[in-house]
């Protein structure tokens, strides 16, 4: 569900009037960052991934499939896949050709099918068929990079990792929360500045906010719950939305 406020009543804060120094690497103060996540937590206390999964292995498969694809497209393909292959052994038995056919509606499906078969073999050979719970081990698996590893560590194992996707990268730069030229820059800044008690849910809140409110082409600033903290200079209004519809 999108994160949005019930009302917006305060005037926008201006950077030059901010009280206190900025958090390291951020354009915002620690107090403003605290307020951002306090608002997110109040509106959505228990955010969750929108990918469907049953256990660490099916989560890992879903996250690998979601690379450069939408969660909704993955969720349409995985129910049938997981009925047949919900363990590394079953996925290998299914075979690359049949797996390719089951995920062909997802972008880059041929390469993903190859990676998932190879990933399953490695899980069996090196990890006893279990999904490892460290980033160092996860990124050795075919098709698994730092972002995928961070999602799995956070969602499956409850670790306070922050996975940077296109939505988080955009929101972090646009708001001034964690500016960075690369996903790793943004991740490391968020890890420094996000209060510890909010860190586990941080990437869920930012993903959902970017997906449903702080959109790439036309952010819906008029219903944004952090509108008056955000430093984005080209904020839209409800009038802009009405004009774009007409």
PDB file of C-alpha atoms in Angstrom:
ATOM      1  CA  UNK A   1       0.000   0.000   0.000  1.00  0.00           C
ATOM      2  CA  UNK A   2       1.233   3.538  -0.740  1.00  0.00           C
ATOM      3  CA  UNK A   3       2.445   5.564   2.208  1.00  0.00           C
ATOM      4  CA  UNK A   4       0.568   8.832   2.426  1.00  0.00           C
ATOM      5  CA  UNK A   5      -0.448  11.325   5.098  1.00  0.00           C
ATOM      6  CA  UNK A   6      -3.971  12.172   6.203  1.00  0.00           C
ATOM      7  CA  UNK A   7      -3.260  15.905   6.071  1.00  0.00           C
ATOM      8  CA  UNK A   8      -0.387  18.217   5.248  1.00  0.00           C
ATOM      9  CA  UNK A   9      -0.479  21.445   7.208  1.00  0.00           C
ATOM     10  CA  UNK A  10       3.043  22.730   7.778  1.00  0.00           C
ATOM     11  CA  UNK A  11       4.974  25.014   5.453  1.00  0.00           C
ATOM     12  CA  UNK A  12       7.919  23.503   3.572  1.00  0.00           C
ATOM     13  CA  UNK A  13      11.217  23.631   5.419  1.00  0.00           C
ATOM     14  CA  UNK A  14      14.033  25.463   3.666  1.00  0.00           C
ATOM     15  CA  UNK A  15      17.559  24.116   3.747  1.00  0.00           C
ATOM     16  CA  UNK A  16      19.107  27.429   4.781  1.00  0.00           C
ATOM     17  CA  UNK A  17      16.923  27.557   7.921  1.00  0.00           C
ATOM     18  CA  UNK A  18      17.662  24.007   9.052  1.00  0.00           C
ATOM     19  CA  UNK A  19      18.669  23.716  12.693  1.00  0.00           C
ATOM     20  CA  UNK A  20      21.727  21.618  13.464  1.00  0.00           C
ATOM     21  CA  UNK A  21      24.303  20.088  11.181  1.00  0.00           C
ATOM     22  CA  UNK A  22      23.578  17.603   8.436  1.00  0.00           C
ATOM     23  CA  UNK A  23      23.962  13.903   9.002  1.00  0.00           C
ATOM     24  CA  UNK A  24      27.167  12.471   7.435  1.00  0.00           C
ATOM     25  CA  UNK A  25      26.668  12.120   3.686  1.00  0.00           C
ATOM     26  CA  UNK A  26      23.085  13.420   3.819  1.00  0.00           C
ATOM     27  CA  UNK A  27      21.590  16.793   2.955  1.00  0.00           C
ATOM     28  CA  UNK A  28      19.224  16.423   5.902  1.00  0.00           C
ATOM     29  CA  UNK A  29      19.751  16.777   9.629  1.00  0.00           C
ATOM     30  CA  UNK A  30      19.519  13.806  11.998  1.00  0.00           C
ATOM     31  CA  UNK A  31      16.267  15.252  13.364  1.00  0.00           C
ATOM     32  CA  UNK A  32      14.738  15.410   9.880  1.00  0.00           C
ATOM     33  CA  UNK A  33      15.815  11.849   9.116  1.00  0.00           C
ATOM     34  CA  UNK A  34      14.319  10.698  12.395  1.00  0.00           C
ATOM     35  CA  UNK A  35      11.062  12.449  11.466  1.00  0.00           C
ATOM     36  CA  UNK A  36      10.959  10.828   8.015  1.00  0.00           C
ATOM     37  CA  UNK A  37      11.113   7.339   9.449  1.00  0.00           C
ATOM     38  CA  UNK A  38       8.836   8.165  12.362  1.00  0.00           C
ATOM     39  CA  UNK A  39       6.199   9.102   9.794  1.00  0.00           C
ATOM     40  CA  UNK A  40       6.790   5.986   7.724  1.00  0.00           C
ATOM     41  CA  UNK A  41       6.539   3.804  10.830  1.00  0.00           C
ATOM     42  CA  UNK A  42       3.363   5.489  11.972  1.00  0.00           C
ATOM     43  CA  UNK A  43       1.646   5.054   8.602  1.00  0.00           C
ATOM     44  CA  UNK A  44       2.928   1.503   7.959  1.00  0.00           C
ATOM     45  CA  UNK A  45       4.276  -0.186  11.095  1.00  0.00           C
ATOM     46  CA  UNK A  46       4.912  -3.568   9.463  1.00  0.00           C
ATOM     47  CA  UNK A  47       5.882  -3.135   5.792  1.00  0.00           C
ATOM     48  CA  UNK A  48       6.528  -6.289   3.782  1.00  0.00           C
ATOM     49  CA  UNK A  49       7.964  -7.270   0.439  1.00  0.00           C
ATOM     50  CA  UNK A  50       5.377  -7.572  -2.321  1.00  0.00           C
ATOM     51  CA  UNK A  51       7.051 -10.697  -3.692  1.00  0.00           C
ATOM     52  CA  UNK A  52       5.297 -13.961  -2.870  1.00  0.00           C
ATOM     53  CA  UNK A  53       7.419 -16.623  -1.187  1.00  0.00           C
ATOM     54  CA  UNK A  54       7.217 -19.407   1.387  1.00  0.00           C
ATOM     55  CA  UNK A  55      10.761 -19.834   2.703  1.00  0.00           C
ATOM     56  CA  UNK A  56      14.327 -18.575   2.130  1.00  0.00           C
ATOM     57  CA  UNK A  57      14.779 -20.632  -1.044  1.00  0.00           C
ATOM     58  CA  UNK A  58      11.569 -19.482  -2.744  1.00  0.00           C
ATOM     59  CA  UNK A  59      12.343 -15.917  -1.654  1.00  0.00           C
ATOM     60  CA  UNK A  60      15.798 -16.176  -3.216  1.00  0.00           C
ATOM     61  CA  UNK A  61      14.292 -17.470  -6.466  1.00  0.00           C
ATOM     62  CA  UNK A  62      11.684 -14.692  -6.523  1.00  0.00           C
ATOM     63  CA  UNK A  63      14.252 -11.957  -5.888  1.00  0.00           C
ATOM     64  CA  UNK A  64      16.568 -13.286  -8.623  1.00  0.00           C
ATOM     65  CA  UNK A  65      13.614 -13.328 -11.020  1.00  0.00           C
ATOM     66  CA  UNK A  66      12.646  -9.760 -10.058  1.00  0.00           C
ATOM     67  CA  UNK A  67      15.877  -8.237 -11.404  1.00  0.00           C
ATOM     68  CA  UNK A  68      14.886  -5.743 -14.132  1.00  0.00           C
ATOM     69  CA  UNK A  69      11.303  -7.000 -13.857  1.00  0.00           C
ATOM     70  CA  UNK A  70       8.266  -6.014 -11.812  1.00  0.00           C
ATOM     71  CA  UNK A  71       7.208  -7.821  -8.668  1.00  0.00           C
ATOM     72  CA  UNK A  72       3.771  -8.340 -10.188  1.00  0.00           C
ATOM     73  CA  UNK A  73       5.206 -10.155 -13.206  1.00  0.00           C
ATOM     74  CA  UNK A  74       7.202 -12.422 -10.895  1.00  0.00           C
ATOM     75  CA  UNK A  75       4.174 -13.106  -8.702  1.00  0.00           C
ATOM     76  CA  UNK A  76       2.205 -14.241 -11.746  1.00  0.00           C
ATOM     77  CA  UNK A  77       4.835 -16.829 -12.674  1.00  0.00           C
ATOM     78  CA  UNK A  78       6.004 -18.200  -9.336  1.00  0.00           C
ATOM     79  CA  UNK A  79       2.845 -19.929  -8.014  1.00  0.00           C
ATOM     80  CA  UNK A  80       2.958 -22.498 -10.800  1.00  0.00           C
ATOM     81  CA  UNK A  81       6.746 -22.755 -10.564  1.00  0.00           C
ATOM     82  CA  UNK A  82       6.754 -23.319  -6.804  1.00  0.00           C
ATOM     83  CA  UNK A  83       4.103 -26.034  -7.062  1.00  0.00           C
ATOM     84  CA  UNK A  84       6.629 -28.034  -9.055  1.00  0.00           C
ATOM     85  CA  UNK A  85       9.985 -26.791  -7.819  1.00  0.00           C
ATOM     86  CA  UNK A  86      10.265 -25.282  -4.358  1.00  0.00           C
ATOM     87  CA  UNK A  87      13.637 -26.787  -3.418  1.00  0.00           C
ATOM     88  CA  UNK A  88      17.037 -26.806  -5.147  1.00  0.00           C
ATOM     89  CA  UNK A  89      16.693 -30.511  -5.875  1.00  0.00           C
ATOM     90  CA  UNK A  90      13.269 -30.105  -7.474  1.00  0.00           C
ATOM     91  CA  UNK A  91      14.413 -27.136  -9.530  1.00  0.00           C
ATOM     92  CA  UNK A  92      17.316 -29.139 -10.933  1.00  0.00           C
ATOM     93  CA  UNK A  93      14.971 -32.039 -11.660  1.00  0.00           C
ATOM     94  CA  UNK A  94      12.626 -29.685 -13.495  1.00  0.00           C
ATOM     95  CA  UNK A  95      15.444 -28.779 -15.861  1.00  0.00           C
ATOM     96  CA  UNK A  96      16.417 -25.604 -17.649  1.00  0.00           C
ATOM     97  CA  UNK A  97      14.067 -26.022 -20.600  1.00  0.00           C
ATOM     98  CA  UNK A  98      10.948 -26.515 -18.462  1.00  0.00           C
ATOM     99  CA  UNK A  99      12.034 -23.759 -16.085  1.00  0.00           C
ATOM    100  CA  UNK A 100      12.515 -21.385 -19.015  1.00  0.00           C
ATOM    101  CA  UNK A 101       8.987 -22.126 -20.182  1.00  0.00           C
ATOM    102  CA  UNK A 102       7.520 -21.435 -16.732  1.00  0.00           C
ATOM    103  CA  UNK A 103       9.219 -18.025 -16.375  1.00  0.00           C
ATOM    104  CA  UNK A 104       9.071 -16.843 -20.002  1.00  0.00           C
ATOM    105  CA  UNK A 105       6.729 -13.959 -19.112  1.00  0.00           C
ATOM    106  CA  UNK A 106       9.490 -12.399 -16.999  1.00  0.00           C
ATOM    107  CA  UNK A 107      12.177 -10.208 -18.510  1.00  0.00           C
ATOM    108  CA  UNK A 108      15.585 -11.784 -19.218  1.00  0.00           C
ATOM    109  CA  UNK A 109      14.063 -15.193 -18.519  1.00  0.00           C
ATOM    110  CA  UNK A 110      16.614 -17.284 -20.426  1.00  0.00           C
ATOM    111  CA  UNK A 111      19.593 -16.012 -18.484  1.00  0.00           C
ATOM    112  CA  UNK A 112      17.656 -16.218 -15.236  1.00  0.00           C
ATOM    113  CA  UNK A 113      16.758 -19.850 -15.902  1.00  0.00           C
ATOM    114  CA  UNK A 114      20.426 -20.708 -16.433  1.00  0.00           C
ATOM    115  CA  UNK A 115      21.415 -18.904 -13.259  1.00  0.00           C
ATOM    116  CA  UNK A 116      18.717 -20.562 -11.164  1.00  0.00           C
ATOM    117  CA  UNK A 117      19.788 -24.044 -12.219  1.00  0.00           C
ATOM    118  CA  UNK A 118      23.435 -23.214 -11.503  1.00  0.00           C
ATOM    119  CA  UNK A 119      22.453 -21.546  -8.222  1.00  0.00           C
ATOM    120  CA  UNK A 120      20.585 -24.690  -7.139  1.00  0.00           C
ATOM    121  CA  UNK A 121      23.571 -26.894  -7.921  1.00  0.00           C
ATOM    122  CA  UNK A 122      25.845 -24.639  -5.854  1.00  0.00           C
ATOM    123  CA  UNK A 123      23.450 -24.585  -2.920  1.00  0.00           C
ATOM    124  CA  UNK A 124      23.485 -28.380  -2.820  1.00  0.00           C
ATOM    125  CA  UNK A 125      27.210 -28.766  -3.384  1.00  0.00           C
ATOM    126  CA  UNK A 126      28.482 -26.054  -1.049  1.00  0.00           C
ATOM    127  CA  UNK A 127      25.711 -25.152   1.396  1.00  0.00           C
ATOM    128  CA  UNK A 128      23.866 -28.418   2.074  1.00  0.00           C
ATOM    129  CA  UNK A 129      20.895 -27.283   0.015  1.00  0.00           C
ATOM    130  CA  UNK A 130      20.227 -24.360   2.357  1.00  0.00           C
ATOM    131  CA  UNK A 131      20.263 -20.649   1.581  1.00  0.00           C
ATOM    132  CA  UNK A 132      23.266 -19.117   3.394  1.00  0.00           C
ATOM    133  CA  UNK A 133      22.699 -16.248   5.791  1.00  0.00           C
ATOM    134  CA  UNK A 134      25.735 -14.087   5.009  1.00  0.00           C
ATOM    135  CA  UNK A 135      26.236 -11.605   2.191  1.00  0.00           C
ATOM    136  CA  UNK A 136      29.675 -12.994   1.446  1.00  0.00           C
ATOM    137  CA  UNK A 137      28.235 -16.449   0.756  1.00  0.00           C
ATOM    138  CA  UNK A 138      25.112 -15.265  -1.060  1.00  0.00           C
ATOM    139  CA  UNK A 139      26.977 -13.198  -3.641  1.00  0.00           C
ATOM    140  CA  UNK A 140      28.934 -16.277  -4.716  1.00  0.00           C
ATOM    141  CA  UNK A 141      25.700 -17.766  -6.093  1.00  0.00           C
ATOM    142  CA  UNK A 142      24.996 -17.326  -9.830  1.00  0.00           C
ATOM    143  CA  UNK A 143      22.624 -14.412 -10.471  1.00  0.00           C
ATOM    144  CA  UNK A 144      22.964 -13.015  -6.945  1.00  0.00           C
ATOM    145  CA  UNK A 145      24.443  -9.555  -6.456  1.00  0.00           C
ATOM    146  CA  UNK A 146      24.623  -7.295  -3.441  1.00  0.00           C
ATOM    147  CA  UNK A 147      21.036  -6.035  -3.781  1.00  0.00           C
ATOM    148  CA  UNK A 148      19.555  -9.542  -3.996  1.00  0.00           C
ATOM    149  CA  UNK A 149      21.705 -10.672  -1.079  1.00  0.00           C
ATOM    150  CA  UNK A 150      20.553  -7.738   1.037  1.00  0.00           C
ATOM    151  CA  UNK A 151      16.884  -8.466   0.316  1.00  0.00           C
ATOM    152  CA  UNK A 152      17.281 -12.116   1.303  1.00  0.00           C
ATOM    153  CA  UNK A 153      19.221 -11.259   4.455  1.00  0.00           C
ATOM    154  CA  UNK A 154      16.603  -8.697   5.478  1.00  0.00           C
ATOM    155  CA  UNK A 155      13.410 -10.572   4.640  1.00  0.00           C
ATOM    156  CA  UNK A 156      14.396 -14.196   5.255  1.00  0.00           C
ATOM    157  CA  UNK A 157      16.842 -13.758   8.117  1.00  0.00           C
ATOM    158  CA  UNK A 158      15.734 -10.518   9.775  1.00  0.00           C
ATOM    159  CA  UNK A 159      19.023  -8.700   9.327  1.00  0.00           C
ATOM    160  CA  UNK A 160      19.025  -4.859   9.111  1.00  0.00           C
ATOM    161  CA  UNK A 161      20.423  -4.771   5.587  1.00  0.00           C
ATOM    162  CA  UNK A 162      19.316  -2.130   3.073  1.00  0.00           C
ATOM    163  CA  UNK A 163      18.794  -3.236  -0.512  1.00  0.00           C
ATOM    164  CA  UNK A 164      19.063  -0.450  -3.083  1.00  0.00           C
ATOM    165  CA  UNK A 165      16.775  -0.736  -6.082  1.00  0.00           C
ATOM    166  CA  UNK A 166      15.805   1.935  -8.593  1.00  0.00           C
ATOM    167  CA  UNK A 167      13.060   3.289  -6.302  1.00  0.00           C
ATOM    168  CA  UNK A 168      15.299   3.669  -3.252  1.00  0.00           C
ATOM    169  CA  UNK A 169      18.072   5.169  -5.347  1.00  0.00           C
ATOM    170  CA  UNK A 170      15.663   7.783  -6.733  1.00  0.00           C
ATOM    171  CA  UNK A 171      13.993   8.622  -3.413  1.00  0.00           C
ATOM    172  CA  UNK A 172      17.300   8.863  -1.560  1.00  0.00           C
ATOM    173  CA  UNK A 173      18.748  11.273  -4.111  1.00  0.00           C
ATOM    174  CA  UNK A 174      15.591  13.271  -4.761  1.00  0.00           C
ATOM    175  CA  UNK A 175      14.795  13.926  -1.104  1.00  0.00           C
ATOM    176  CA  UNK A 176      18.370  14.607  -0.044  1.00  0.00           C
ATOM    177  CA  UNK A 177      18.213  11.725   2.430  1.00  0.00           C
ATOM    178  CA  UNK A 178      21.197   9.847   0.995  1.00  0.00           C
ATOM    179  CA  UNK A 179      22.599  11.367  -2.202  1.00  0.00           C
ATOM    180  CA  UNK A 180      24.926   9.140  -4.160  1.00  0.00           C
ATOM    181  CA  UNK A 181      26.166   8.405  -7.661  1.00  0.00           C
ATOM    182  CA  UNK A 182      25.992   4.640  -7.244  1.00  0.00           C
ATOM    183  CA  UNK A 183      23.707   2.221  -5.374  1.00  0.00           C
ATOM    184  CA  UNK A 184      26.577   1.372  -3.042  1.00  0.00           C
ATOM    185  CA  UNK A 185      27.089   5.067  -2.212  1.00  0.00           C
ATOM    186  CA  UNK A 186      23.413   5.347  -1.301  1.00  0.00           C
ATOM    187  CA  UNK A 187      23.409   2.112   0.691  1.00  0.00           C
ATOM    188  CA  UNK A 188      26.417   3.088   2.777  1.00  0.00           C
ATOM    189  CA  UNK A 189      24.992   6.535   3.515  1.00  0.00           C
ATOM    190  CA  UNK A 190      21.630   5.098   4.531  1.00  0.00           C
ATOM    191  CA  UNK A 191      23.405   2.609   6.766  1.00  0.00           C
ATOM    192  CA  UNK A 192      25.153   5.524   8.496  1.00  0.00           C
ATOM    193  CA  UNK A 193      22.230   7.911   8.881  1.00  0.00           C
ATOM    194  CA  UNK A 194      19.102   5.787   9.386  1.00  0.00           C
ATOM    195  CA  UNK A 195      18.384   5.319  13.099  1.00  0.00           C
ATOM    196  CA  UNK A 196      19.037   1.733  14.158  1.00  0.00           C
ATOM    197  CA  UNK A 197      15.453   1.060  15.247  1.00  0.00           C
ATOM    198  CA  UNK A 198      14.192   1.868  11.737  1.00  0.00           C
ATOM    199  CA  UNK A 199      16.904   0.108   9.749  1.00  0.00           C
ATOM    200  CA  UNK A 200      15.208  -3.273   9.324  1.00  0.00           C
ATOM    201  CA  UNK A 201      12.137  -1.743   7.660  1.00  0.00           C
ATOM    202  CA  UNK A 202      13.974   1.099   5.931  1.00  0.00           C
ATOM    203  CA  UNK A 203      14.209  -0.374   2.442  1.00  0.00           C
ATOM    204  CA  UNK A 204      10.581  -1.558   2.458  1.00  0.00           C
ATOM    205  CA  UNK A 205       9.315   1.929   3.303  1.00  0.00           C
ATOM    206  CA  UNK A 206      11.510   3.586   0.686  1.00  0.00           C
ATOM    207  CA  UNK A 207      10.638   1.067  -2.043  1.00  0.00           C
ATOM    208  CA  UNK A 208       6.907   1.421  -1.447  1.00  0.00           C
ATOM    209  CA  UNK A 209       7.187   5.195  -1.267  1.00  0.00           C
ATOM    210  CA  UNK A 210       9.082   5.320  -4.555  1.00  0.00           C
ATOM    211  CA  UNK A 211       6.770   2.836  -6.245  1.00  0.00           C
ATOM    212  CA  UNK A 212       3.479   4.480  -5.314  1.00  0.00           C
ATOM    213  CA  UNK A 213       4.132   8.125  -4.384  1.00  0.00           C
ATOM    214  CA  UNK A 214       7.591   9.412  -5.317  1.00  0.00           C
ATOM    215  CA  UNK A 215       7.308   8.108  -8.871  1.00  0.00           C
ATOM    216  CA  UNK A 216      10.019   8.582 -11.456  1.00  0.00           C
ATOM    217  CA  UNK A 217       8.224  10.664 -14.082  1.00  0.00           C
ATOM    218  CA  UNK A 218       5.586  12.428 -12.018  1.00  0.00           C
ATOM    219  CA  UNK A 219       6.034  12.293  -8.240  1.00  0.00           C
ATOM    220  CA  UNK A 220       2.772  12.797  -6.362  1.00  0.00           C
ATOM    221  CA  UNK A 221       4.184  15.337  -3.946  1.00  0.00           C
ATOM    222  CA  UNK A 222       0.809  16.698  -2.883  1.00  0.00           C
ATOM    223  CA  UNK A 223       0.057  13.435  -1.037  1.00  0.00           C
ATOM    224  CA  UNK A 224       3.566  12.703   0.211  1.00  0.00           C
ATOM    225  CA  UNK A 225       3.923  12.266   3.958  1.00  0.00           C
ATOM    226  CA  UNK A 226       7.480  13.670   3.916  1.00  0.00           C
ATOM    227  CA  UNK A 227       6.705  16.544   1.538  1.00  0.00           C
ATOM    228  CA  UNK A 228       7.823  19.233   3.980  1.00  0.00           C
ATOM    229  CA  UNK A 229      11.143  17.582   4.722  1.00  0.00           C
ATOM    230  CA  UNK A 230      12.045  16.560   1.169  1.00  0.00           C
ATOM    231  CA  UNK A 231      14.453  18.877  -0.680  1.00  0.00           C
ATOM    232  CA  UNK A 232      13.165  18.121  -4.198  1.00  0.00           C
ATOM    233  CA  UNK A 233      12.956  21.456  -6.029  1.00  0.00           C
ATOM    234  CA  UNK A 234      10.232  20.601  -8.555  1.00  0.00           C
ATOM    235  CA  UNK A 235       7.424  19.417  -6.340  1.00  0.00           C
ATOM    236  CA  UNK A 236       4.104  18.717  -7.992  1.00  0.00           C
ATOM    237  CA  UNK A 237       0.666  19.747  -6.761  1.00  0.00           C
ATOM    238  CA  UNK A 238      -2.807  18.304  -7.143  1.00  0.00           C
ATOM    239  CA  UNK A 239      -3.370  20.994  -9.792  1.00  0.00           C
ATOM    240  CA  UNK A 240      -0.469  19.561 -11.813  1.00  0.00           C
ATOM    241  CA  UNK A 241      -2.101  16.139 -11.574  1.00  0.00           C
ATOM    242  CA  UNK A 242      -5.436  17.469 -12.804  1.00  0.00           C
ATOM    243  CA  UNK A 243      -3.754  19.168 -15.762  1.00  0.00           C
ATOM    244  CA  UNK A 244      -1.854  16.023 -16.719  1.00  0.00           C
ATOM    245  CA  UNK A 245      -5.096  14.007 -16.681  1.00  0.00           C
ATOM    246  CA  UNK A 246      -6.918  16.488 -18.886  1.00  0.00           C
TER     247      UNK A 246
END
